[in-house]
Coordinates of C-alpha atoms and ligand atoms in Angstrom, one line a residue:
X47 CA -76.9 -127.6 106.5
X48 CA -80.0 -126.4 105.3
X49 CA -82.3 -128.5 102.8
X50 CA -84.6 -127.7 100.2
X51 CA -87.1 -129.9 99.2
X52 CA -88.2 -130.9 95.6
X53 CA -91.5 -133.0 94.5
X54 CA -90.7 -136.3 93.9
X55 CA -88.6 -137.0 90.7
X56 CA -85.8 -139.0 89.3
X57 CA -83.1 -137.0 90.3
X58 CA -80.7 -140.3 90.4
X59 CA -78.0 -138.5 89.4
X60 CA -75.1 -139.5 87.2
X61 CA -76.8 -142.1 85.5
X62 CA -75.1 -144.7 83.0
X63 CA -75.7 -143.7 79.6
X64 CA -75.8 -146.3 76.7
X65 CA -76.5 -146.5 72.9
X66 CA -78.9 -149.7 72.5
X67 CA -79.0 -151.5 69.3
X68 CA -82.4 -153.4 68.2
X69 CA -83.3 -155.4 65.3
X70 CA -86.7 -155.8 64.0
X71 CA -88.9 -158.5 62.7
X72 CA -87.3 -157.7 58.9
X73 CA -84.0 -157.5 59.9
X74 CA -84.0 -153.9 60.3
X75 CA -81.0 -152.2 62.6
X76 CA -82.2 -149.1 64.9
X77 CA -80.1 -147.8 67.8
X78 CA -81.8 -145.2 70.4
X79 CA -79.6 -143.4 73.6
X80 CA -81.0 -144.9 77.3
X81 CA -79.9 -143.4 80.7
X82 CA -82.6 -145.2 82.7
X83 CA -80.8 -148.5 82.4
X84 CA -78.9 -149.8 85.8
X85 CA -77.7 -153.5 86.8
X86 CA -80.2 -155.4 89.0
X87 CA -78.7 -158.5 89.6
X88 CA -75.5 -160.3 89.8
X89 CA -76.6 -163.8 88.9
X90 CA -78.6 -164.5 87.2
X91 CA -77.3 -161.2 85.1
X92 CA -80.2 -158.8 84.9
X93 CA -80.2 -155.4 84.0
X94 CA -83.1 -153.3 84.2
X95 CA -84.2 -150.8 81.2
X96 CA -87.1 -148.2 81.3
X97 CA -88.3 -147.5 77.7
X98 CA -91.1 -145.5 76.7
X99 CA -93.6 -147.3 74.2
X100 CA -93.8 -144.9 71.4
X101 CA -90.0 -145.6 70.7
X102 CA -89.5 -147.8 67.4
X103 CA -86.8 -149.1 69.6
X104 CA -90.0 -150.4 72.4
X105 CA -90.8 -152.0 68.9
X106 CA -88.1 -153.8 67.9
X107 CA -87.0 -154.8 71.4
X108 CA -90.2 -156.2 71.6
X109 CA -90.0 -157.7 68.4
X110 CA -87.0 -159.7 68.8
X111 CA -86.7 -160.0 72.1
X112 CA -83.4 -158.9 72.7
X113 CA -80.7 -156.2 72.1
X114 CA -77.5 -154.9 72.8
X115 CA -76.3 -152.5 75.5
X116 CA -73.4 -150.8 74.1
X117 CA -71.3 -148.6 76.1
X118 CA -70.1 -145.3 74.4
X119 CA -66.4 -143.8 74.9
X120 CA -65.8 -139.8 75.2
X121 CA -65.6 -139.5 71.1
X122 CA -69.1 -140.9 70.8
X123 CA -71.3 -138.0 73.0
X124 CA -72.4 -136.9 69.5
X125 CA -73.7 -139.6 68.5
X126 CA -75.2 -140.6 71.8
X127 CA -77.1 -137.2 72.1
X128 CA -78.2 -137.8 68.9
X129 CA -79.8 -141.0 68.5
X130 CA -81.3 -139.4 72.2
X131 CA -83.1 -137.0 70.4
X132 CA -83.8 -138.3 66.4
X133 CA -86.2 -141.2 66.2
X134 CA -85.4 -143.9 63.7
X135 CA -88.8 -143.8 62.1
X136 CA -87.7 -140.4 60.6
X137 CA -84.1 -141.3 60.0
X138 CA -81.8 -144.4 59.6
X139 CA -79.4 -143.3 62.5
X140 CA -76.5 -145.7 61.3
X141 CA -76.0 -144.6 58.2
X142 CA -76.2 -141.1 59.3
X143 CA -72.7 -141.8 61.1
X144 CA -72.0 -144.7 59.0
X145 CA -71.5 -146.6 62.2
X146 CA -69.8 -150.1 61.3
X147 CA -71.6 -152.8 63.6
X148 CA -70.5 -155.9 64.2
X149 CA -72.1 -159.6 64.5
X150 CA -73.9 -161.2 67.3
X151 CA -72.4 -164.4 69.3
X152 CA -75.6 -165.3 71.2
X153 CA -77.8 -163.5 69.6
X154 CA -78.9 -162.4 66.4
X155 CA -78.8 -157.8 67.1
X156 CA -75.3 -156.6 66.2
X157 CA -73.2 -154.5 68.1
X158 CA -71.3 -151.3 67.6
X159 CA -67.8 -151.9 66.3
X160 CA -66.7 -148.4 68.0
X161 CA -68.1 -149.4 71.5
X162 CA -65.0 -151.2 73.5
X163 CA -67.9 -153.2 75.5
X164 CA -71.2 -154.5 74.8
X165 CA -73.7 -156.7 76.4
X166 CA -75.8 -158.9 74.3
X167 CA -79.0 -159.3 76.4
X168 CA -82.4 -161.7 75.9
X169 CA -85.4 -160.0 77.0
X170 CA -86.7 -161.4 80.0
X171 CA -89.9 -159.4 80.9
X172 CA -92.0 -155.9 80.5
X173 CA -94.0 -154.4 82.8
X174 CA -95.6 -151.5 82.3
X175 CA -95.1 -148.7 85.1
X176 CA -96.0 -145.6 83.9
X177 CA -94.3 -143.2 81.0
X178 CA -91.7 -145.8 80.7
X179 CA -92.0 -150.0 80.6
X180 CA -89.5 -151.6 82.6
X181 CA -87.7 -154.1 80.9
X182 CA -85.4 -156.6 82.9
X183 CA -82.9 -158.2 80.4
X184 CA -81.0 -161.0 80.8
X185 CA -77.0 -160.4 79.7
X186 CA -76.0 -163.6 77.6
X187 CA -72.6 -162.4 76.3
X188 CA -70.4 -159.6 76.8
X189 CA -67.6 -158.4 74.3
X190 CA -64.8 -156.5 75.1
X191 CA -62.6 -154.6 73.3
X192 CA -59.1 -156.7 73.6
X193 CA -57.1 -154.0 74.2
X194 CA -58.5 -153.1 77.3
X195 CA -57.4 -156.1 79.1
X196 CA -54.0 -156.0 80.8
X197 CA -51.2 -158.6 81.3
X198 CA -53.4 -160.9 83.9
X199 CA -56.6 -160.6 81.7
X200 CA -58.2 -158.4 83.8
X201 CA -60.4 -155.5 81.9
X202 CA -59.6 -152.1 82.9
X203 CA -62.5 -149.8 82.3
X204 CA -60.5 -147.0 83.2
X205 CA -58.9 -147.0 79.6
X206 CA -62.1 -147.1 78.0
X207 CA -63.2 -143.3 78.1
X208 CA -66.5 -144.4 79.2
X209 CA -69.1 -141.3 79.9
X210 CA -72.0 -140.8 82.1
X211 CA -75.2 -138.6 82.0
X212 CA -76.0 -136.4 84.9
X213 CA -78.8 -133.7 85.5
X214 CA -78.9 -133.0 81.4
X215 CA -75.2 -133.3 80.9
X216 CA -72.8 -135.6 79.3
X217 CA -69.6 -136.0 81.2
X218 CA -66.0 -138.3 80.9
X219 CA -65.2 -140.3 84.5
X220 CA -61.2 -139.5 85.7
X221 CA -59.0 -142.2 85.2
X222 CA -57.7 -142.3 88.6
X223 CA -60.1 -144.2 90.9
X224 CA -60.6 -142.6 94.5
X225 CA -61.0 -145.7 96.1
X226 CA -61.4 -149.4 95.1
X227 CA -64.0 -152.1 96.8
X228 CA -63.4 -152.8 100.4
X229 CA -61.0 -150.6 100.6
X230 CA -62.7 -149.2 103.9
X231 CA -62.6 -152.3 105.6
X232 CA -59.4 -153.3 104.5
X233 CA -58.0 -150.1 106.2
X234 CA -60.0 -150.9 109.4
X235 CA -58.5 -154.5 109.6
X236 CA -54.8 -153.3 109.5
X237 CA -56.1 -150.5 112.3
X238 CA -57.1 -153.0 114.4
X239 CA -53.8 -155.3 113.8
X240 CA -51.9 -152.9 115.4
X241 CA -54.2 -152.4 118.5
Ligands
FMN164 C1 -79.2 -138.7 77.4 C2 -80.5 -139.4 76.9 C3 -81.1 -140.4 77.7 C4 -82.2 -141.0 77.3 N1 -82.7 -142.1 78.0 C5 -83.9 -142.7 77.6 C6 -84.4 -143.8 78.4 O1 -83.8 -144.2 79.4 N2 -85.5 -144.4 78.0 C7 -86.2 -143.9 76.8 O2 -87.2 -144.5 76.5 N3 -85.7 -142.9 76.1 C8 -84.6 -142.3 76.5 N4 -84.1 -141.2 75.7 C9 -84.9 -140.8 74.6 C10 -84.7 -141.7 73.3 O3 -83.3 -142.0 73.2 C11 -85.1 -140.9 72.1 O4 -86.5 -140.6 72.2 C12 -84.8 -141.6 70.7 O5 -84.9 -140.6 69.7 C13 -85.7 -142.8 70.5 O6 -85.2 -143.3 69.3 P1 -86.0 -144.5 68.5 O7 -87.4 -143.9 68.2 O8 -85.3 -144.6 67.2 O9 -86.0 -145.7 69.3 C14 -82.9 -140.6 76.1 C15 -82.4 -139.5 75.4 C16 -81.2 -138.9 75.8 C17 -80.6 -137.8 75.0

């Protein structure tokens, strides 16, 4: 097959894509769209967050430090593209969609009511790298919607309608996984059973 070759970019493609919620010094609510957000660590939890300084989001975070990582369902790509693409120092984006938000447990930055999970994180550093700041954040607490836990408590993200963000482009994830962790192995262990 033949390649082409591009100039070195971000093409780490899909990417999550999240609505963050921040709270300033006086108490004011902001929530901005991130894609350059990715887990870095199991324990302790870290998640790492590029954010560009002139976003009044860089501000709050900064602020406070801390905010939440909400994950948005299929029914919210409006409203993820855009708080992506208004700035909350020209507009209050939550009253623009009347978005309900709901109380922190370990920290003090609400969440959004209409996201069935969200991580409350504590910022642990920033380090400048370029256009963005890299921000590793620490999860403290993670809600989840109830109903997407089955019989044995386990939480099924399938159900959730989560999205992701790829070259430009919102898109919904199919329900039906195509294969689940391990499941390579496990199919070379019964191979070998019957050799
Ligand atoms: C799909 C998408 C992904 C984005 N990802 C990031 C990101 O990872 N980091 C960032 O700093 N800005 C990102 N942005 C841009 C900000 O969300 C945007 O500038 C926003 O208006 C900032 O809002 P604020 O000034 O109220 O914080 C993204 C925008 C979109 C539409």
């Amino acid at each position: 097959m033949s390649k082409l070759n591009f100039k070195g970019s971000v093409m780490l493609n899909p990417a999550p894509v999240v609505l963050v919620t921040s709270k300033s010094s006086s108490n004011k609510i902001n929530i901005f769209t991130v894609a350059w957000v990715s887990t870095v660590c199991t324990k302790d939890p870290i998640i790492a967050m590029g954010v560009r300084p002139e976003r009044l989001s860089y501000t709050y975070i900064k602020e406070s430090g801390e905010c939440v990582i909400n994950l948005p369902t299929k029914d919210m790509v409006k409203i993820v593209d855009y708080c992506g693409v208004v700035s909350g120092k020209k507009e209050d984006k939550i009253k623009h969609f009347d978005l309900e938000l709901n109380k922190g447990i370990k920290i003090a930055t609400p969440s959004l009511e209409k996201s069935p999970v969200a991580l409350e994180c504590k910022v642990k550093s920033i380090t400048p790298l370029g256009t963005h700041d890299l921000f590793l954040l620490e999860v403290l607490n993670v809600k989840v919607d109830e109903n997407l836990l089955d019989s044995n408590n386990k939480i099924c993200f399938n159900k959730a309608n989560l999205i992701c963000y790829s070259h430009g482009e919102y898109y919904g994830l199919i329900s039906k996984p195509l294969g689940s962790f391990g499941y390579s192995v496990k199919k070379k262990k019964k191979k070998d059973k019957f050799k």
